[in-house]
XYZ file of C-alpha atoms in Angstrom:
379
model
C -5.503 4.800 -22.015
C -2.993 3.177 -23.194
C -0.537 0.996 -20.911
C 3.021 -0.341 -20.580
C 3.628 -3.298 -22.361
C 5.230 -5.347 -19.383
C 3.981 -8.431 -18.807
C 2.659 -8.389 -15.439
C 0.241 -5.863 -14.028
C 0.823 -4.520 -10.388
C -1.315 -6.036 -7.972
C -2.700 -3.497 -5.427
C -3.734 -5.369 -2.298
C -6.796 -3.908 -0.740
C -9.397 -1.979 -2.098
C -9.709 0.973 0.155
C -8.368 4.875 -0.204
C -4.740 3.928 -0.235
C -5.118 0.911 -2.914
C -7.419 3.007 -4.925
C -5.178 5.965 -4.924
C -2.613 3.822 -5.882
C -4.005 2.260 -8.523
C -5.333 5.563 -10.099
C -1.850 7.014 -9.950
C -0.208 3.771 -11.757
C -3.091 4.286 -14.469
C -2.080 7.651 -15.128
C 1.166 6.625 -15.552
C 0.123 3.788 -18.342
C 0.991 0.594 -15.531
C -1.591 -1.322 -15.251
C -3.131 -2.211 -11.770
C -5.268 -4.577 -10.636
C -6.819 -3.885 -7.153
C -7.439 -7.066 -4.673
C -10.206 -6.527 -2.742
C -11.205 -9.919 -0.369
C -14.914 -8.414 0.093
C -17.556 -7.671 -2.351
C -17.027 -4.151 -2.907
C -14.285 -1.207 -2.861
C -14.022 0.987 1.126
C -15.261 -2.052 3.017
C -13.626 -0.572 6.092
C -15.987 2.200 5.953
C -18.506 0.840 5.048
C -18.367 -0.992 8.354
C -17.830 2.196 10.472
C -20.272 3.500 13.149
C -22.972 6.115 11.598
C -22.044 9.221 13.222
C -18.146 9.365 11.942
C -17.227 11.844 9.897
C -13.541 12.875 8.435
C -11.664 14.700 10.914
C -9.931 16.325 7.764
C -11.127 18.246 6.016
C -12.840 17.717 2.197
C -10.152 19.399 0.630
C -7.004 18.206 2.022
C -8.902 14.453 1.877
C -9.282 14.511 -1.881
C -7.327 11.275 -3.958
C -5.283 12.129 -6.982
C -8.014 12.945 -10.004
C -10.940 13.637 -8.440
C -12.154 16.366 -5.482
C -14.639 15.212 -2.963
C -17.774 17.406 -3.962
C -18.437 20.430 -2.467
C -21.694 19.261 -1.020
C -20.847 16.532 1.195
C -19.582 19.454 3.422
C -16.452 20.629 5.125
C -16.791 17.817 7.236
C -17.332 14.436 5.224
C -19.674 11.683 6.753
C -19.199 7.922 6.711
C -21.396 7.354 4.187
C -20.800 10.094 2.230
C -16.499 8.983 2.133
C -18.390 5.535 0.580
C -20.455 7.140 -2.401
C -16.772 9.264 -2.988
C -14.649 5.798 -3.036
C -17.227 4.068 -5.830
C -17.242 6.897 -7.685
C -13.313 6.950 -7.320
C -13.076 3.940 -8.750
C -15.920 4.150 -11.881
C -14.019 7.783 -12.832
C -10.802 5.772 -13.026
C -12.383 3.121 -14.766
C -10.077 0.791 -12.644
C -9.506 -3.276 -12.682
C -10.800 -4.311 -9.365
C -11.311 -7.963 -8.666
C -13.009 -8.177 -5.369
C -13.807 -11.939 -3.357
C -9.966 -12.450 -3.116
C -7.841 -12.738 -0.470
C -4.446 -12.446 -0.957
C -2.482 -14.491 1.805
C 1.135 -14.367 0.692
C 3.442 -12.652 -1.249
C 7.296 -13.555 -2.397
C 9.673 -13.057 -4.397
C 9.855 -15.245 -8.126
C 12.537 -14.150 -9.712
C 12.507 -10.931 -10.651
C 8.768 -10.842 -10.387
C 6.263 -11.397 -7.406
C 3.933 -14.491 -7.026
C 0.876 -14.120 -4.830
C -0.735 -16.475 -3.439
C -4.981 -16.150 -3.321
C -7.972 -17.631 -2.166
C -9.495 -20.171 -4.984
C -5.482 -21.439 -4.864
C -4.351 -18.465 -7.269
C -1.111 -17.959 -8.002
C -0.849 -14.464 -9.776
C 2.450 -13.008 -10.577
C 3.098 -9.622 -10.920
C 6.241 -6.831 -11.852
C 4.910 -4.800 -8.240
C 3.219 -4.908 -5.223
C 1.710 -2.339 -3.383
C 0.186 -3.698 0.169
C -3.207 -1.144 0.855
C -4.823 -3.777 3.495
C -5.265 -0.700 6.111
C -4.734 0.643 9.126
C -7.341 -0.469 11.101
C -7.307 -4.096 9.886
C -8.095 -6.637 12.607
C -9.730 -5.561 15.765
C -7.549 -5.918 19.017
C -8.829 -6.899 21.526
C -6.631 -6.738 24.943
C -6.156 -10.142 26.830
C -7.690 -9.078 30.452
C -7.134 -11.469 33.002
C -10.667 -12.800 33.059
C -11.873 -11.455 29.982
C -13.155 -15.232 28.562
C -15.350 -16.079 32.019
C -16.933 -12.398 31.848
C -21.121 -13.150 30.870
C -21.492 -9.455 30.381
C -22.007 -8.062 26.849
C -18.400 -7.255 25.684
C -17.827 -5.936 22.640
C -15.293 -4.301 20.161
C -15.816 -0.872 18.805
C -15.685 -2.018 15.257
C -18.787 -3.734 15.962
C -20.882 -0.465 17.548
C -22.955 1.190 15.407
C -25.479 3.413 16.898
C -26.801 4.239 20.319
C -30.034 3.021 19.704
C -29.436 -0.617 21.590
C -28.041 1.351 24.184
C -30.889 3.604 25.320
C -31.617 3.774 29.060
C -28.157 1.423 29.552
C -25.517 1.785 31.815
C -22.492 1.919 29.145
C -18.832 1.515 29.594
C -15.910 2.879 26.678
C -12.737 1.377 27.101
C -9.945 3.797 25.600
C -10.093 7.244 24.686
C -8.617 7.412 21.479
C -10.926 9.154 18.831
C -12.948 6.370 18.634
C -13.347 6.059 22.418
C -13.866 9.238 22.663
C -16.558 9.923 19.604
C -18.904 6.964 20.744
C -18.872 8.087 24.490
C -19.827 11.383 23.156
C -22.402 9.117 20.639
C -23.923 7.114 23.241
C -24.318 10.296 25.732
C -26.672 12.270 23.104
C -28.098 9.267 21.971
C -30.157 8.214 25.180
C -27.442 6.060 27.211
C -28.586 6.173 30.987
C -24.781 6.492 32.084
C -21.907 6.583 30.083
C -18.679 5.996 31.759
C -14.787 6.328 29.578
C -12.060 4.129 31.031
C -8.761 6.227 30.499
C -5.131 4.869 30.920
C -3.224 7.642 29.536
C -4.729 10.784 29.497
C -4.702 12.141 25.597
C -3.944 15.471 24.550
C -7.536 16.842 22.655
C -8.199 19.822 19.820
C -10.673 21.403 18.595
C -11.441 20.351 15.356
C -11.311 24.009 14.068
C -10.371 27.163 15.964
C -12.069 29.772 14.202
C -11.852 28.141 10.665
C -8.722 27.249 10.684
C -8.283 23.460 10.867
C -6.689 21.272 13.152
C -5.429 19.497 10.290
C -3.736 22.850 8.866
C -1.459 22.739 12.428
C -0.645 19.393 11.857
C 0.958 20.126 8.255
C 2.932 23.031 9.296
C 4.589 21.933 12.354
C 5.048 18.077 11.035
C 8.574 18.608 10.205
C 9.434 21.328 13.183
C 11.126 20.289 16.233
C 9.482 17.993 18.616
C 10.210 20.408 21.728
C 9.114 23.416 19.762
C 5.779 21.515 18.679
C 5.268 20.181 22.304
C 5.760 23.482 23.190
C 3.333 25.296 21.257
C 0.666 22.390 21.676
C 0.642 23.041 25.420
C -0.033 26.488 24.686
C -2.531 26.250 22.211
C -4.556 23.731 24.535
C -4.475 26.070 27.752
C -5.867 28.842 26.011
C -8.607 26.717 23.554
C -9.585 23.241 25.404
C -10.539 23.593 29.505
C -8.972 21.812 32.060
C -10.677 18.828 33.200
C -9.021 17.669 36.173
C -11.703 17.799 37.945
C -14.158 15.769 35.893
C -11.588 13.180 36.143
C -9.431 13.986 33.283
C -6.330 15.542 33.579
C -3.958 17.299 31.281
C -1.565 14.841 29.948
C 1.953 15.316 31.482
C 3.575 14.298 28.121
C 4.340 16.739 24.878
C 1.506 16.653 21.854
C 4.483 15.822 19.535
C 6.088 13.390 21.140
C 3.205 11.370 21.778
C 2.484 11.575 18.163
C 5.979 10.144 17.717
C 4.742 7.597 19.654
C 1.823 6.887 17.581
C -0.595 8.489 19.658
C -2.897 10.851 17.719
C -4.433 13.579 19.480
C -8.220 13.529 20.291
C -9.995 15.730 17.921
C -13.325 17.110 19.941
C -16.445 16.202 18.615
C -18.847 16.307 21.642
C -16.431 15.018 24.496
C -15.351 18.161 25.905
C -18.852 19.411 26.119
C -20.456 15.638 27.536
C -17.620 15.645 30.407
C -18.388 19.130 31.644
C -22.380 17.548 31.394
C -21.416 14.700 33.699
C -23.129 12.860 30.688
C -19.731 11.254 29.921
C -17.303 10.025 33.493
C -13.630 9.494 32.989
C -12.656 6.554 35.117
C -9.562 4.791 35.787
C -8.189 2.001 33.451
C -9.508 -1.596 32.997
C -7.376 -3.976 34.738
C -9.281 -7.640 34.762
C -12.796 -9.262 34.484
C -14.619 -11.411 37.001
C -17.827 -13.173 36.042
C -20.265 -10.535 36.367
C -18.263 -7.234 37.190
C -15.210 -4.931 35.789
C -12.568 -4.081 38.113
C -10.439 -0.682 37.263
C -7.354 -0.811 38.256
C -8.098 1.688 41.095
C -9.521 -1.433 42.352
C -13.432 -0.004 41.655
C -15.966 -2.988 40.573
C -18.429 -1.654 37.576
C -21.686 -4.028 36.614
C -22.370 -2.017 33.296
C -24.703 -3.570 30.698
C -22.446 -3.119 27.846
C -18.472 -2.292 27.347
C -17.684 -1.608 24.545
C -13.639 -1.994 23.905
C -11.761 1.008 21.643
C -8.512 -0.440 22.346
C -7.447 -0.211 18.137
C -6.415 -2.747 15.773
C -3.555 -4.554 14.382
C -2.088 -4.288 10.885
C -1.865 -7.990 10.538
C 0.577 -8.506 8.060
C 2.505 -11.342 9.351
C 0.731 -13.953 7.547
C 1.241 -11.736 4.317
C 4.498 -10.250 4.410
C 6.809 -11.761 7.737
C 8.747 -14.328 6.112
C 10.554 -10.952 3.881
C 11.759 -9.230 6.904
C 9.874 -5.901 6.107
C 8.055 -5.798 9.461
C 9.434 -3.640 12.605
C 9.047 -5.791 15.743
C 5.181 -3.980 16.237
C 4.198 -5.738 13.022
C 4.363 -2.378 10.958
C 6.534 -1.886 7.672
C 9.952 -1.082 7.960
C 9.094 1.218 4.538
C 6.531 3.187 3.590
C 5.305 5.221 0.685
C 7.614 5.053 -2.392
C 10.525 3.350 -0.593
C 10.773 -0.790 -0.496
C 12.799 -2.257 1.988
C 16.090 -3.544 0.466
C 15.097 -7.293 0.895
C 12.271 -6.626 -0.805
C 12.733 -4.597 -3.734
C 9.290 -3.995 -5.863
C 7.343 -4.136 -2.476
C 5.395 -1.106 -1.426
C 2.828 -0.145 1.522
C 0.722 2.562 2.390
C -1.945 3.943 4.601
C -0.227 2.231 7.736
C 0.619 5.394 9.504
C -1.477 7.941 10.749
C 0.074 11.231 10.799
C -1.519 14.278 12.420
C -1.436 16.072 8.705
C -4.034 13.256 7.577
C -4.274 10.174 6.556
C -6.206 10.407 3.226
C -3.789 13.146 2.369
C -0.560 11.230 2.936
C -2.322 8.481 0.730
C -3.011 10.988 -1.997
C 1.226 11.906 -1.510
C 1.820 8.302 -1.423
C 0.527 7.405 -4.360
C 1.694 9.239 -6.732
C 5.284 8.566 -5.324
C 4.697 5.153 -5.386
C 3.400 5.540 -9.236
C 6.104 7.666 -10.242
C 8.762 4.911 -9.108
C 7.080 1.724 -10.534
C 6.245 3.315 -13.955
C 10.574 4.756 -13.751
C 11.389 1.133 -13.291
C 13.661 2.090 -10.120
């Protein structure tokens, strides 16, 4: 295919769905892009996922521009599977990928952009589009205690399996979907006791309510009114997911909505629901501090579990990168997104750093060819 004659290429930072995307979409535009990728191969973040993950979207609205996600990986795709799909992604779109670089920095030269690299590159390119994901660097929360505690702690990008954990007495801390999926993960999968330390109560769907997707909601009301949404969510979950107050899990006493707005995706049910009723799964209060050998809740109980395993989320970490451009909100998340650079940045892009209840990999896919369609304009 033939490409634009500029002299610099745009540099796509990070070699997961959102760089990919991007980089497809500025190829069938005739930019060139060359994809930055600091391991030794394209989806490393999923690669690194626990087994039992699959897409809580479904194949068809997960699909990147050019190529569908075949029909038989299933409605529902697995981890691996979303792997094979991102290699092939890239060999379809025959795109530049140079992987064993890091970038570190990015600024202005001119009206160009220099990056800086590991090796001490200096690369220069006409764009930048920032694709280093949202779940970046693993956050771990500073418990008072947390460094004298000789228990096995451990984050949940780190869990695999619940093989280790047969026959153990197994805490979760955090019931996001990742909380929530391994509690479920380690309750089937031979954990003696399995125990889910909650904060704030989260607002859980069913994946699909007699075929009809979750994910198919969260398109259609996206742009309604938060009341109305909150509304109809509270609805919706009194009629389709039971109360479980009295496993130790209330209904939240917040709107669906709004605690979306707040960046708090609802808890898709994969096994939870089902595990709580069970008693195989026991909502307990939050973690408040460490001693040596125990974990104290902050209703003041004392837990000696054999493992906890921390889903408290991850930061962006794009201070280093990006901070000294003002494009960061004071969370450490871009002021911009999608085809839109901030105004003291202009020729900067990022995407794949929210996570919107119509789907990620489907606001990539949008993103993308947005992004494209301004860089190859020249605007």
């Amino acid at each position: 295919m033939a490409t634009t004659s500029h002299d610099h290429p745009v540099y796509v930072i990070g070699g997961g769905p959102g760089g990919l995307a991007a980089a497809a979409a500025l190829r069938a535009r005739g930019v060139r892009a060359v994809v930055l990728e600091k391991s030794d191969s394209v989806g490393a973040s999923w690669r690194a996922h626990y087994d039992r993950l699959r897409l809580h979207t479904t194949r068809r609205l997960s699909a990147l521009p050019g190529l569908p996600i075949p029909r038989s990986f299933g409605r529902w795709v697995a981890r691996a599977d979303v792997v094979r799909y991102l290699e092939k992604y890239a060999d379809v779109h025959e795109l530049e990928i140079v992987t064993g670089v890091e970038v570190t920095r990015v600024e202005r030269a001119g009206d160009d952009w220099l990056l800086h690299a590991t090796g001490g590159r200096r690369l220069t390119g006409r764009a930048v589009v920032v694709a280093t994901g949202y779940n970046h660097t693993p956050r771990l929360p500073d418990w008072p205690g947390r460094e004298g505690y000789e228990g096995e702690l451990l984050h949940a990008s780190a869990y695999r399996a619940p093989d280790p954990y047969a026959g153990k007495d197994v805490l979760v801390v955090g019931v996001g979907n990742t909380g929530a999926e391994i509690a479920a993960d380690l309750a089937e999968g031979g954990a003696a006791r399995v125990r889910l330390a909650v904060r704030t109560a989260p607002h859980i769907v069913r994946r699909s309510t007699a075929g009809w997707p979750a994910q198919r909601t969260g398109i259609l009301v996206r742009r309604l009114p938060v009341r109305l949404v909150d509304k109809a969510g509270e609805l919706i979950a009194r009629i389709s997911v039971p109360d479980l107050s009295a496993h130790g899990l209330p209904r939240p006493d917040t709107g669906l909505y709004s605690r979306v707005r707040e960046g708090a995706i609802p808890v898709q049910d994969v096994g939870l629901i089902e595990a709580i009723q069970a008693g195989r799964v026991e909502p307990v209060a939050a973690v408040a501090s460490f001693t040596a050998d125990k974990v104290v809740l902050a209703d003041g109980t004392h837990l000696s579990p054999d493992a906890v395993i921390a889903a408290t989320g991850y930061r962006r970490a794009l201070e280093p990168l990006v901070a000294h451009l003002d494009v960061l909100d004071d969370r450490g998340h871009p002021r911009t997104t999608g085809p839109h650079s901030p105004p003291t940045a202009p020729g900067l892009y990022f995407t794949g750093f929210t996570n919107p209840i119509s789907g990620m990999l489907r606001e990539i896919a949008i993103d993308a060819e947005r992004i494209a369609k301004r860089i190859a304009s020249g605007r």
